[in-house]
Amino acid sequence: MKALVAMSGGVDSSVAAALMLEAGHEVIGVTLKQWVAPDGSLPTAGCCTVADAEDARKVAARLGIPHYVLDHSAEFTAEVVDRFVAGYAAGLTPNPCIECNRRVRFGALLGRVEPLGCDVLVTGHYARIAMRHGRRALLQAADPTKDQSYVLHMLSAADLARVRFPVGELTKAEVRDHAARLGLGTAAKPDSQDLCFVAGDYRAFLRSRLPEIRRPGAVVDASGAVVGHHDGIAGFTVGQRRGLGMAAGEPRYVVAVDSATATVRVGSRSDLAVAACTVAGVRFVNEAAAAGEPVAVKVRYRSRPVPARLFPVADAWRVVFDAAQEAVAPGQAAVFYRDDEVLGGGTITATEAP
Amino acid sequence: MPLGILVPVLYLDHAATTPLRPEAAAAMAPFLGGEFGNPSGMHAVARRAKNAIEDARDRVAGVLGARALDVVFTGAGTESDNLAVAGVALAEGRRGGVVTTATEHEAVLATARHLERLGCPLTVVPVDGHGVVDPARVAAAVDAGTAVVSVMAANNETGAVQPVAAIAAALAGRGVPVHSDAVQAAVSRPCSLDDLGVDLLTLSAHKLGGPQGVGILAMRPGITLAPVIHGGGQELGRRSGTHNVAGIVGAAAALEAAVTDRKRLIDDVGAARHRFEVDLTRAVPDVVFTIAGADRLVQHSHWRIPGIDAETLLVRLDGIGLAASAGSACHSGAIAASHVLAAMGLAPADAAGCVRFTFGWDTRPEDGTTAAGLVAAAVGGLR
């Protein structure tokens, strides 16, 4: 088998490439040139920087595999960055990493596997692919603390047939041990945290990309009374507590963001409670869920799946939580699980108070 | 450390760099061994190094039709371009204007844009669909404030030959020096100051079979340059920095060898390119040669196959042992959007398909057939 390995320069994709090679496969490494700032500079922070491309090249040289830098900056700008900015402008809390997986890595790049003469696309994601009930299933990683199945929910069973996640069977510690054993310079590299296309403050980035979102507006309470002002809705996220510019007292949280009126609504912690949400653009890995099916739903990257039931509605799915949830933010992905299996997921478009 | 794939390589990226000619390697060998002197010293060790670079300068001057004291050794063709354009525009404290063309190498264009920010007026003359500039338009762009005109002898991506001699003739008597980057053209065309009719001339050693890291700037008498690199005053103050003695010696040997070998190179490379283009057209009839019919360098073949992007094709060719390029690359190795093809009016989608094969001094006539076969194989896997 010939594998196209997406190498970010990090330890996970480096080990993924090495494991494919050790398993006897032919391997080509590629690093995606994703983002070029308007001034022409390349990112220096985040997960896909100039230094990371250099790290990927060094790892590929050490492994003795060809390595190429492929230019996907046009797709990345249009499909990830512009959507991210538009999402915030619409008062949403977008997840650009999911759009990058959907549009770039498992969109454009997956489409290049065959033209580039390869059979499968390999990434360093922590997730597993296995046969369950006679069909190919996407499963949580063996290491629950590193599981990334949430950001991979858009993959179909057909996609999974052409994708491999070699490190998904390992713990992060085991991955670092492999990297050290292989003498890979990335063994001790810290995990990436920042958005790869933003150096520093993402609110400043939003304002620079879309000056019109700098529209000042009101901060209102549950009764609609104006309790403060803001200089633009960009960066206000449901559940946010800090940065509201409000006097001390009872803790206040962002409860809703209305882009049409540039209004940020705040309330107490109990006002964050959500009984149900609408999820659009749902894609199931295999068969669609049954109406009323009990599942576990994860509504943001760093949260645990919680029990809920799924109901199909027009062009979308309604998720009814068994117990009210906090900080369910429109724009984020909701991913449906049955035990450790990803059934599918989509984007939260609306929430309902209890 | 393993050095990548172990398949025989057909190297068709000679415009990026070309193998060291044996004449250059032999000339350099003593200076990579026992002869280590710094030419700026006063003792016997230094003197031998000084004699070596001055002998090299004499030989380069002879080939290019310049006086030895009007030949400057730099660190790259890019540096020679910088020194020619900025050196003339900024000479004697002035902020002189620059006239150049839209398809110049970035070494000239980026320098000209930098100078513009410093107050030197810039005019970029457009080109036609073959990337060729009209001499009359260049002449019309020159005014009393113009300090220097820079037009490349042939384009590094497409191989399109510019009418440099006609431009120089059109500007005769205007008192404005004309510079030409002949880095690619000198591989296969006579490129002395008189051949091109210009006042300043850039060459790069490694495109001619010399070592990487040596540029040449040859000038007519009387040209005054403001230095770009300041320091110890080497090269008559025009380019400070300790000389790259081995490189300079290798550059002179390579230039002489290239001139001696030019007729043979044109025959072999011409035969290889002809066979390549005929065979490729037979195998892939919809192939489009970018500047078919234009005056182009014999070593360049610039083409695309509709529906196939260059990135994909080049990765597949690399996998089967053919090394080539798209002609424009960023430092990471990713293919960069070509300002040359954009200036010629190619649509971005068409430009993204363009591949550059460049043949060189070690190309054999039969390599053209081999290359066409490898491209046909790579394309076959995509259709």
XYZ file of C-alpha atoms in Angstrom:
737
model
C 0.000 0.000 0.000
C 1.163 3.530 -0.744
C 0.324 6.082 1.932
C 0.064 9.860 1.673
C 0.864 11.133 5.168
C -0.230 14.644 6.109
C 2.744 15.773 8.199
C 2.220 18.872 10.308
C 5.688 18.703 11.821
C 4.226 17.580 15.144
C 4.974 14.399 17.008
C 1.670 12.664 16.181
C 1.856 12.846 12.394
C 5.605 12.136 12.510
C 4.973 8.895 14.375
C 2.050 8.109 12.071
C 4.420 8.293 9.101
C 7.013 6.152 10.858
C 4.439 3.514 11.838
C 3.183 3.229 8.256
C 6.750 2.836 7.064
C 7.500 0.196 9.705
C 4.363 -1.673 8.684
C 5.958 -2.076 5.262
C 4.048 0.545 3.318
C 5.443 3.004 0.815
C 5.088 6.511 2.261
C 5.006 10.038 0.854
C 4.943 12.935 3.317
C 3.151 16.176 2.542
C 2.809 19.401 4.488
C 0.034 21.766 3.537
C 0.800 25.399 2.972
C -2.474 26.641 4.356
C -2.250 30.231 5.255
C -0.450 33.265 3.981
C -1.218 36.478 5.832
C -2.351 39.477 3.764
C 1.153 40.935 4.104
C 2.582 37.767 2.584
C 4.069 36.457 5.803
C 3.687 32.862 6.900
C 2.367 31.980 10.354
C 4.826 31.665 13.203
C 2.379 30.410 15.845
C -0.057 27.524 15.906
C 0.078 24.152 14.257
C 1.142 24.827 10.675
C 3.975 27.312 10.860
C 7.107 27.759 8.808
C 9.067 26.048 11.584
C 6.607 23.139 11.550
C 7.030 22.630 7.807
C 10.770 22.542 8.468
C 10.236 19.987 11.238
C 8.163 17.862 8.855
C 10.898 18.049 6.236
C 13.507 16.955 8.781
C 11.393 14.040 9.966
C 10.783 12.948 6.374
C 14.509 13.142 5.648
C 15.237 11.056 8.755
C 12.676 8.476 7.661
C 14.018 8.547 4.117
C 10.686 9.386 2.498
C 9.913 12.057 -0.098
C 8.326 15.191 1.316
C 6.420 17.910 -0.494
C 4.819 21.176 0.515
C 1.449 21.372 -1.229
C -0.242 24.722 -1.628
C -3.780 24.612 -0.264
C -3.776 28.225 0.846
C -6.601 29.237 -1.516
C -8.992 26.598 -0.132
C -7.870 27.284 3.396
C -8.501 31.010 3.092
C -11.898 30.622 1.446
C -13.205 27.589 3.307
C -11.703 27.969 6.761
C -10.570 31.528 7.488
C -13.357 33.367 5.671
C -15.985 31.033 7.192
C -14.449 31.557 10.617
C -14.675 35.327 10.243
C -18.179 35.165 8.770
C -19.253 32.884 11.620
C -18.159 35.321 14.272
C -19.714 38.185 12.330
C -22.999 36.258 12.494
C -22.697 35.922 16.260
C -21.663 32.259 16.121
C -18.779 30.434 17.770
C -17.207 28.646 14.816
C -14.729 25.780 15.033
C -12.184 26.348 12.229
C -10.356 23.068 12.943
C -13.483 21.133 12.022
C -13.928 23.148 8.819
C -10.267 22.549 8.000
C -10.768 18.805 8.389
C -14.003 18.884 6.397
C -12.879 21.180 3.579
C -9.103 20.899 3.365
C -7.580 17.794 4.936
C -10.414 15.349 4.334
C -11.811 17.436 1.480
C -9.241 18.726 -0.976
C -6.331 16.598 0.246
C -8.299 13.338 0.396
C -9.264 14.030 -3.210
C -5.578 14.152 -4.158
C -4.646 10.744 -2.735
C -5.305 8.885 -5.960
C -3.917 11.541 -8.354
C -0.717 11.567 -6.297
C -0.457 7.818 -6.851
C -1.409 6.768 -3.318
C -4.018 4.450 -1.800
C -4.729 5.975 1.601
C -4.478 9.274 3.481
C -2.805 9.042 6.881
C -2.987 11.695 9.594
C -1.827 11.919 13.184
C -5.344 12.201 14.614
C -6.276 10.302 17.771
C -9.232 8.218 16.623
C -9.748 4.636 15.507
C -11.330 3.013 12.492
C -12.694 -0.515 12.931
C -15.303 -2.881 11.549
C -18.462 -2.875 13.715
C -21.618 -4.754 12.804
C -20.260 -5.418 9.340
C -19.582 -1.778 8.520
C -16.647 0.558 8.911
C -16.983 2.646 12.058
C -15.233 5.718 13.452
C -14.323 5.154 17.108
C -12.891 7.209 19.926
C -9.141 6.961 20.446
C -7.636 4.360 22.733
C -6.378 7.287 24.854
C -9.548 9.060 26.074
C -7.563 12.125 27.144
C -6.389 12.658 23.542
C -9.513 11.615 21.643
C -10.093 13.736 18.521
C -13.030 11.847 17.065
C -15.142 14.981 17.654
C -13.313 16.910 14.925
C -13.548 13.942 12.521
C -17.305 13.370 12.702
C -17.832 14.544 9.106
C -16.097 11.481 7.670
C -18.292 8.967 5.891
C -17.728 5.207 5.897
C -16.495 5.600 2.311
C -13.966 8.201 3.483
C -12.861 5.901 6.306
C -11.988 3.208 3.769
C -9.327 5.555 2.380
C -8.043 6.951 5.697
C -5.736 5.591 8.425
C -5.122 6.925 11.951
C -2.135 4.885 13.169
C -1.667 6.752 16.457
C -5.314 6.382 17.442
C -4.514 3.005 18.959
C -1.803 4.494 21.179
C -1.571 6.745 24.205
C 0.210 10.055 23.898
C 2.982 8.638 26.106
C 3.371 5.676 23.755
C 3.509 8.055 20.786
C 6.275 10.051 22.458
C 8.126 6.791 23.238
C 7.902 5.818 19.554
C 9.198 9.235 18.527
C 12.117 8.983 20.938
C 12.898 5.419 19.805
C 12.890 6.578 16.188
C 15.093 9.534 17.032
C 12.504 11.983 15.743
C 13.306 15.525 16.760
C 9.667 16.215 17.485
C 9.443 13.739 20.406
C 9.278 16.406 23.093
C 7.473 19.087 21.069
C 4.449 20.460 22.917
C 0.990 19.995 21.470
C -0.242 22.874 19.363
C -2.924 25.005 20.958
C -3.483 28.195 19.009
C -5.395 28.759 15.827
C -2.836 28.163 13.110
C -3.722 31.285 11.135
C -3.832 33.754 13.997
C -0.719 35.028 15.708
C -1.835 36.324 19.079
C -5.264 37.779 19.808
C -7.970 36.318 17.570
C -10.310 39.217 18.286
C -7.764 41.616 16.781
C -7.475 39.246 13.810
C -11.243 39.314 13.322
C -11.331 43.097 13.418
C -8.522 43.303 10.852
C -10.219 40.826 8.486
C -13.666 42.323 8.742
C -13.645 45.919 9.948
C -17.433 46.162 9.749
C -17.831 43.747 12.652
C -16.521 46.553 14.782
C -20.102 47.755 15.162
C -20.700 48.951 18.726
C -23.789 47.655 20.462
C -25.577 47.128 23.711
C -25.121 44.567 26.434
C -28.562 43.731 27.787
C -29.871 41.584 30.617
C -32.662 39.026 30.525
C -35.308 41.756 30.792
C -33.811 43.653 27.846
C -32.483 46.468 30.004
C -29.197 47.902 28.753
C -26.491 47.130 31.278
C -23.431 48.009 29.221
C -21.900 48.559 25.812
C -19.426 46.730 23.598
C -17.440 47.770 20.525
C -18.247 44.761 18.370
C -19.747 41.299 18.794
C -16.668 39.547 17.415
C -15.304 37.201 19.988
C -18.304 37.049 22.323
C -19.069 33.403 22.949
C -22.003 31.871 24.707
C -20.882 30.922 28.214
C -18.128 33.535 28.278
C -17.668 35.170 31.663
C -14.578 37.322 31.340
C -14.162 40.447 29.271
C -17.713 41.709 29.636
C -16.551 44.981 31.135
C -19.117 44.771 33.887
C -18.840 45.736 37.519
C -18.334 43.013 40.092
C -21.305 41.412 41.747
C -23.176 38.320 40.739
C -21.192 36.548 37.970
C -22.571 37.356 34.524
C -22.263 35.194 31.446
C -22.895 35.722 27.755
C -26.196 33.980 27.088
C -26.800 34.969 23.469
C -25.271 37.032 20.658
C -27.596 38.679 18.131
C -25.656 39.790 15.047
C -28.660 41.562 13.461
C -28.894 44.102 16.280
C -25.276 43.769 17.520
C -26.665 42.900 20.922
C -24.970 40.748 23.514
C -27.350 39.317 26.119
C -25.965 38.421 29.513
C -27.449 36.593 32.429
C -26.731 34.490 35.452
C -25.319 31.000 35.258
C -28.822 29.507 35.340
C -29.661 31.431 32.158
C -27.069 29.352 30.313
C -29.137 26.214 30.691
C -30.191 24.611 27.423
C -32.729 21.800 27.206
C -32.409 21.106 23.495
C -30.635 22.316 20.391
C -31.032 22.175 16.623
C -28.191 20.665 14.623
C -27.935 21.339 10.879
C -25.766 19.895 8.145
C -25.817 16.536 9.893
C -23.783 13.783 8.327
C -23.870 10.224 9.616
C -20.843 7.990 9.203
C -23.114 5.063 8.329
C -26.882 4.737 8.742
C -28.878 7.675 10.118
C -30.094 7.523 13.709
C -33.651 6.399 14.444
C -36.159 8.975 15.731
C -35.889 9.204 19.502
C -32.691 7.209 19.543
C -30.769 7.595 22.798
C -27.208 8.708 22.182
C -24.452 10.630 23.899
C -23.815 14.111 22.461
C -20.669 16.164 22.694
C -21.279 19.867 22.129
C -17.735 21.206 22.311
C -14.232 19.831 21.934
C -13.358 19.928 25.621
C -16.528 18.451 27.096
C -17.811 14.970 27.845
C -20.595 13.404 25.788
C -23.903 13.719 27.662
C -27.074 11.614 27.276
C -29.663 12.920 24.820
C -32.236 11.794 22.278
C -32.222 12.604 18.559
C -35.270 13.596 16.544
C -35.275 14.388 12.821
C -36.858 17.755 11.938
C -36.956 19.556 8.596
C -33.409 19.571 7.135
C -31.924 19.149 10.611
C -31.907 17.152 13.815
C -33.185 18.162 17.239
C -31.129 17.077 20.223
C -33.057 16.834 23.476
C -30.736 16.539 26.432
C -31.704 14.213 29.290
C -30.543 16.952 31.658
C -30.138 20.646 30.826
C -26.678 21.624 29.549
C -24.705 24.834 29.882
C -22.891 26.803 27.235
C -24.234 25.197 24.096
C -22.939 27.652 21.504
C -24.407 28.024 18.007
C -21.612 27.478 15.485
C -19.989 24.662 17.438
C -20.325 21.055 16.341
C -22.611 18.572 18.060
C -21.333 15.029 17.652
C -23.427 11.960 18.383
C -21.897 8.869 20.012
C -23.108 5.357 20.760
C -20.635 4.102 23.354
C -17.248 4.728 21.711
C -18.604 4.954 18.160
C -19.180 8.233 16.324
C -22.602 8.059 14.663
C -22.307 11.479 13.054
C -22.760 15.126 13.790
C -23.396 18.609 12.516
C -23.392 22.274 13.451
C -25.507 23.730 16.256
C -27.776 26.420 14.834
C -30.211 27.164 17.684
C -30.781 26.387 21.339
C -33.896 26.099 23.514
C -34.106 27.139 27.141
C -35.707 24.659 29.574
C 20.726 10.051 6.901
C 18.970 8.586 3.871
C 18.808 10.970 0.981
C 15.444 10.047 -0.483
C 14.346 7.828 -3.276
C 16.899 5.579 -4.882
C 15.793 5.542 -8.490
C 17.782 6.883 -11.437
C 17.080 10.577 -11.816
C 16.517 12.275 -15.120
C 17.370 15.827 -14.170
C 15.428 18.400 -16.173
C 15.641 21.362 -13.829
C 18.854 22.873 -15.139
C 17.410 26.390 -14.956
C 17.236 25.938 -11.167
C 20.842 24.828 -11.081
C 23.053 22.621 -13.226
C 25.795 20.124 -12.321
C 29.295 21.439 -11.782
C 31.312 21.195 -14.982
C 34.506 19.174 -14.577
C 36.549 22.178 -15.717
C 35.145 24.204 -12.823
C 35.675 21.412 -10.318
C 39.290 21.009 -11.409
C 39.956 24.745 -11.218
C 38.409 24.972 -7.751
C 40.120 21.943 -6.222
C 43.323 23.694 -5.053
C 41.277 26.400 -3.333
C 39.229 23.863 -1.415
C 42.494 22.331 -0.212
C 45.882 23.880 0.430
C 45.252 27.278 -1.148
C 43.160 28.966 1.527
C 44.378 32.550 1.455
C 42.348 35.731 1.839
C 43.129 37.856 -1.237
C 43.137 41.035 0.870
C 46.327 40.128 2.732
C 49.913 41.146 1.941
C 51.783 37.867 2.347
C 52.523 35.058 -0.075
C 49.484 32.990 0.924
C 47.201 35.944 0.285
C 49.012 36.862 -2.909
C 48.335 33.473 -4.454
C 44.619 33.895 -3.711
C 44.680 37.448 -5.039
C 46.390 36.282 -8.212
C 43.743 33.578 -8.630
C 40.741 35.913 -8.404
C 42.359 38.555 -10.595
C 43.171 35.917 -13.203
C 39.530 34.840 -12.990
C 38.422 38.457 -13.379
C 40.587 38.886 -16.487
C 39.079 35.788 -18.051
C 35.499 36.778 -17.235
C 36.159 40.272 -18.554
C 37.524 38.793 -21.768
C 34.413 36.693 -22.353
C 32.004 39.512 -21.528
C 33.842 42.291 -23.331
C 34.440 44.370 -20.219
C 37.529 45.830 -18.622
C 38.699 43.709 -15.673
C 38.101 46.577 -13.256
C 34.490 46.731 -14.440
C 33.781 43.138 -13.381
C 32.385 42.734 -9.854
C 32.119 39.352 -8.159
C 29.114 39.030 -5.852
C 27.442 36.248 -3.895
C 24.620 35.426 -6.328
C 22.907 36.463 -9.529
C 20.296 38.014 -7.273
C 22.936 40.146 -5.601
C 24.299 41.255 -8.958
C 20.783 42.330 -9.971
C 20.376 44.215 -6.694
C 23.722 45.908 -7.148
C 23.033 46.853 -10.747
C 19.574 48.330 -10.192
C 19.974 49.825 -6.724
C 23.625 50.678 -7.275
C 22.862 52.845 -10.289
C 19.551 54.276 -9.025
C 21.102 55.358 -5.721
C 24.549 56.358 -7.015
C 25.892 59.689 -5.861
C 23.051 60.168 -3.404
C 20.297 60.429 -5.985
C 16.881 58.784 -6.102
C 16.887 57.843 -9.762
C 13.958 56.251 -11.548
C 13.812 52.595 -12.602
C 12.161 51.276 -15.766
C 11.743 47.521 -15.975
C 9.276 44.875 -17.223
C 6.528 42.835 -15.635
C 8.240 39.478 -16.145
C 11.636 40.248 -14.612
C 13.086 37.984 -11.957
C 12.090 38.986 -8.421
C 15.724 39.964 -7.875
C 15.029 42.956 -10.106
C 11.321 43.536 -9.383
C 11.586 43.331 -5.600
C 14.631 45.603 -5.683
C 12.768 48.106 -7.857
C 9.772 48.067 -5.497
C 12.093 48.566 -2.545
C 13.702 51.514 -4.328
C 10.269 52.942 -5.042
C 9.603 53.038 -1.297
C 12.875 54.953 -0.955
C 11.661 57.542 -3.459
C 12.916 56.175 -6.790
C 10.117 56.404 -9.377
C 9.241 52.984 -10.833
C 7.708 52.116 -14.183
C 6.892 48.479 -14.939
C 6.304 47.990 -18.655
C 3.758 45.285 -19.533
C 4.509 42.344 -21.841
C 2.579 40.575 -24.573
C 1.092 37.069 -24.449
C 4.514 35.526 -25.007
C 6.028 37.588 -22.235
C 7.872 39.801 -24.689
C 8.173 43.539 -24.175
C 7.881 46.103 -26.967
C 11.135 48.142 -27.239
C 9.174 51.250 -28.162
C 7.148 51.020 -24.946
C 10.319 50.700 -22.892
C 11.843 53.686 -24.647
C 8.634 55.669 -24.128
C 8.723 54.931 -20.401
C 12.166 56.498 -20.007
C 12.185 60.137 -18.954
C 14.634 62.655 -17.559
C 14.352 61.116 -14.089
C 15.192 57.598 -15.222
C 18.493 56.319 -13.819
C 18.469 52.746 -15.101
C 16.534 50.411 -17.403
C 16.555 46.711 -16.553
C 15.286 44.074 -19.008
C 16.222 40.414 -18.721
C 17.835 38.727 -21.722
C 15.544 35.723 -21.432
C 12.903 34.713 -18.946
C 13.844 32.144 -16.325
C 10.433 30.461 -16.345
C 9.374 30.349 -19.977
C 12.682 30.929 -21.759
C 11.164 33.832 -23.728
C 13.925 35.953 -25.257
C 13.562 39.711 -24.863
C 14.633 42.172 -27.591
C 17.340 43.617 -25.355
C 19.578 44.776 -28.206
C 16.648 46.587 -29.806
C 15.816 48.236 -26.486
C 19.421 49.359 -26.086
C 19.391 50.693 -29.659
C 16.146 52.567 -29.048
C 17.733 54.209 -26.017
C 21.042 55.015 -27.702
C 22.142 58.543 -26.944
C 19.623 58.979 -24.096
C 22.340 58.605 -21.476
C 20.404 56.024 -19.473
C 22.321 52.808 -18.729
C 20.609 49.542 -19.614
C 21.037 46.505 -17.386
C 20.208 42.959 -18.391
C 19.892 39.823 -16.276
C 21.365 37.213 -18.630
C 21.492 34.448 -16.020
C 19.477 31.983 -18.139
C 20.279 33.333 -21.603
C 24.042 32.940 -21.192
C 23.632 29.157 -21.083
C 22.941 29.014 -24.797
C 23.307 32.510 -26.283
C 26.211 34.907 -26.706
C 25.857 37.379 -23.876
C 28.721 39.826 -23.866
C 28.042 43.502 -23.237
C 28.332 44.055 -26.994
C 26.171 41.045 -27.918
C 23.320 42.495 -25.884
C 24.252 46.139 -26.402
C 23.825 46.807 -22.679
C 25.779 48.709 -20.067
C 25.428 46.322 -17.139
C 25.144 42.548 -17.255
C 24.298 39.962 -14.588
C 25.458 36.349 -14.726
C 25.264 33.540 -12.186
C 28.026 30.941 -12.036
C 25.909 27.959 -11.045
C 23.581 28.190 -14.031
C 26.613 27.773 -16.296
C 28.166 24.785 -14.559
C 30.017 26.744 -11.906
C 29.498 26.636 -8.165
C 26.490 28.062 -6.325
C 27.169 31.314 -4.489
C 28.925 33.409 -7.111
C 27.354 36.174 -9.146
C 28.986 38.362 -11.756
C 28.197 41.966 -12.629
C 30.017 43.287 -15.704
C 29.774 46.935 -16.737
C 30.811 49.459 -19.321
C 33.488 51.906 -18.225
C 32.238 54.889 -16.296
C 29.340 53.345 -14.411
C 29.264 54.451 -10.784
C 27.580 52.163 -8.260
C 26.388 52.823 -4.728
C 27.291 49.646 -2.838
C 24.544 47.406 -1.486
C 26.863 45.598 0.935
C 29.131 47.801 3.034
C 32.274 46.845 4.840
C 35.919 46.302 4.130
C 35.844 47.805 0.670
C 36.643 44.750 -1.423
C 35.844 44.867 -5.163
C 36.852 48.541 -5.281
C 34.290 49.335 -2.620
C 31.443 48.058 -4.748
C 30.987 44.759 -2.878
C 32.510 44.288 0.538
C 33.105 40.875 2.055
C 35.931 38.368 1.897
C 36.153 36.843 -1.547
C 34.805 33.378 -2.267
C 38.080 32.435 -3.924
C 37.261 28.881 -4.920
C 33.857 29.986 -6.173
C 35.241 32.864 -8.238
C 37.884 30.623 -9.795
C 35.180 28.046 -10.559
C 32.909 30.712 -12.026
C 35.551 31.835 -14.526
C 36.334 28.257 -15.525
C 32.636 27.460 -15.952
C 31.976 30.571 -18.032
C 34.845 29.765 -20.380
C 33.782 26.129 -20.606
C 30.195 27.181 -21.328
C 31.317 29.402 -24.190
C 33.607 26.719 -25.632
C 30.851 24.098 -25.283
C 27.966 26.298 -26.470
C 27.624 24.973 -30.013
C 27.632 21.367 -28.814
C 25.133 22.185 -26.034
C 22.760 23.862 -28.481
C 22.868 20.810 -30.756
C 22.330 18.211 -28.032
C 19.832 20.191 -25.975
C 17.984 21.270 -29.099
C 17.710 17.656 -30.229
C 16.543 16.548 -26.774
C 13.902 19.270 -26.564
C 12.696 18.611 -30.085
C 12.298 14.897 -29.398
C 10.609 15.648 -26.086
C 8.062 18.024 -27.566
C 7.336 15.845 -30.617
C 7.021 12.669 -28.547
C 4.948 14.333 -25.844
C 2.578 15.801 -28.421
C 2.167 12.348 -29.916
C 1.473 10.752 -26.515
C -0.624 13.578 -25.066
C -2.106 15.472 -28.020
C -3.768 18.155 -25.906
C -0.477 19.340 -24.394
C -0.100 23.120 -24.677
C 3.352 24.665 -25.116
C 3.212 28.054 -23.448
C 5.131 30.221 -25.915
C 5.104 28.061 -29.011
C 6.279 30.118 -31.968
C 8.083 32.734 -29.908
C 11.833 33.247 -29.774
C 12.761 31.077 -26.798
C 15.895 29.618 -25.273
C 16.784 26.221 -26.687
C 16.997 24.633 -23.228
C 13.486 25.574 -22.048
C 10.246 23.712 -22.590
C 7.293 25.248 -20.765
C 3.970 23.454 -21.071
C 0.781 22.289 -19.448
C -1.705 19.521 -19.880
C -5.260 20.787 -19.443
C -6.949 19.438 -16.344
C -3.735 18.363 -14.615
C -2.150 20.638 -12.028
C 1.612 21.013 -11.985
C 1.896 20.088 -8.312
C 0.331 16.674 -8.847
C 2.281 15.999 -12.024
C 5.610 17.016 -10.490
C 5.061 14.798 -7.434
C 4.282 11.851 -9.712
C 7.305 12.596 -11.916
C 9.546 12.839 -8.858
C 8.235 9.433 -7.807
C 9.369 7.889 -11.092
C 12.711 9.644 -11.149
C 12.199 12.780 -13.226
C 13.228 16.022 -11.505
C 11.560 19.155 -12.868
C 9.771 22.230 -11.578
C 6.947 24.635 -12.131
C 9.369 27.508 -12.608
C 8.258 29.515 -9.599
C 8.618 28.246 -6.066
C 8.525 29.698 -2.583
C 11.245 28.955 -0.046
C 9.308 25.977 1.343
C 9.368 24.263 -2.041
C 5.665 24.848 -2.583
C 4.755 26.085 -6.032
C 4.128 29.822 -5.959
C 1.719 31.652 -8.219
C 3.820 32.933 -11.117
C 3.889 36.688 -11.666
C 5.403 35.960 -15.076
C 2.462 33.888 -16.304
C 0.001 36.360 -14.769
C 1.705 39.222 -16.627
C 1.386 37.219 -19.848
C -2.359 37.000 -19.272
C -2.602 33.321 -18.428
C -5.650 32.458 -16.317
C -4.687 31.309 -12.798
C -6.048 27.812 -13.465
C -3.931 27.503 -16.612
C -0.880 28.926 -14.853
C -1.282 26.341 -12.083
C -0.844 23.625 -14.697
C 2.412 24.893 -16.144
C 5.524 22.753 -15.883
C 9.051 23.806 -16.811
C 11.518 21.289 -18.214
C 14.986 22.734 -18.659
C 17.716 20.732 -20.347
C 21.403 21.351 -19.707
C 25.014 20.691 -20.542
C 24.890 17.026 -19.482
C 21.633 16.326 -21.344
C 21.876 13.665 -24.067
C 19.668 13.903 -27.168
C 17.839 10.692 -26.225
C 16.832 12.167 -22.851
C 14.003 13.978 -24.624
C 12.385 10.709 -25.608
C 12.852 9.300 -22.107
C 11.294 12.426 -20.611
C 8.262 12.264 -22.881
C 7.759 8.625 -21.951
C 7.880 9.415 -18.234
C 5.404 12.285 -18.619
C 3.073 10.067 -20.629
C 3.273 7.430 -17.893
C 2.554 9.981 -15.157
C -0.335 11.465 -17.126
C -1.713 8.017 -17.929
C -2.180 7.380 -14.230
C -4.288 10.523 -13.958
C -6.654 9.905 -16.863
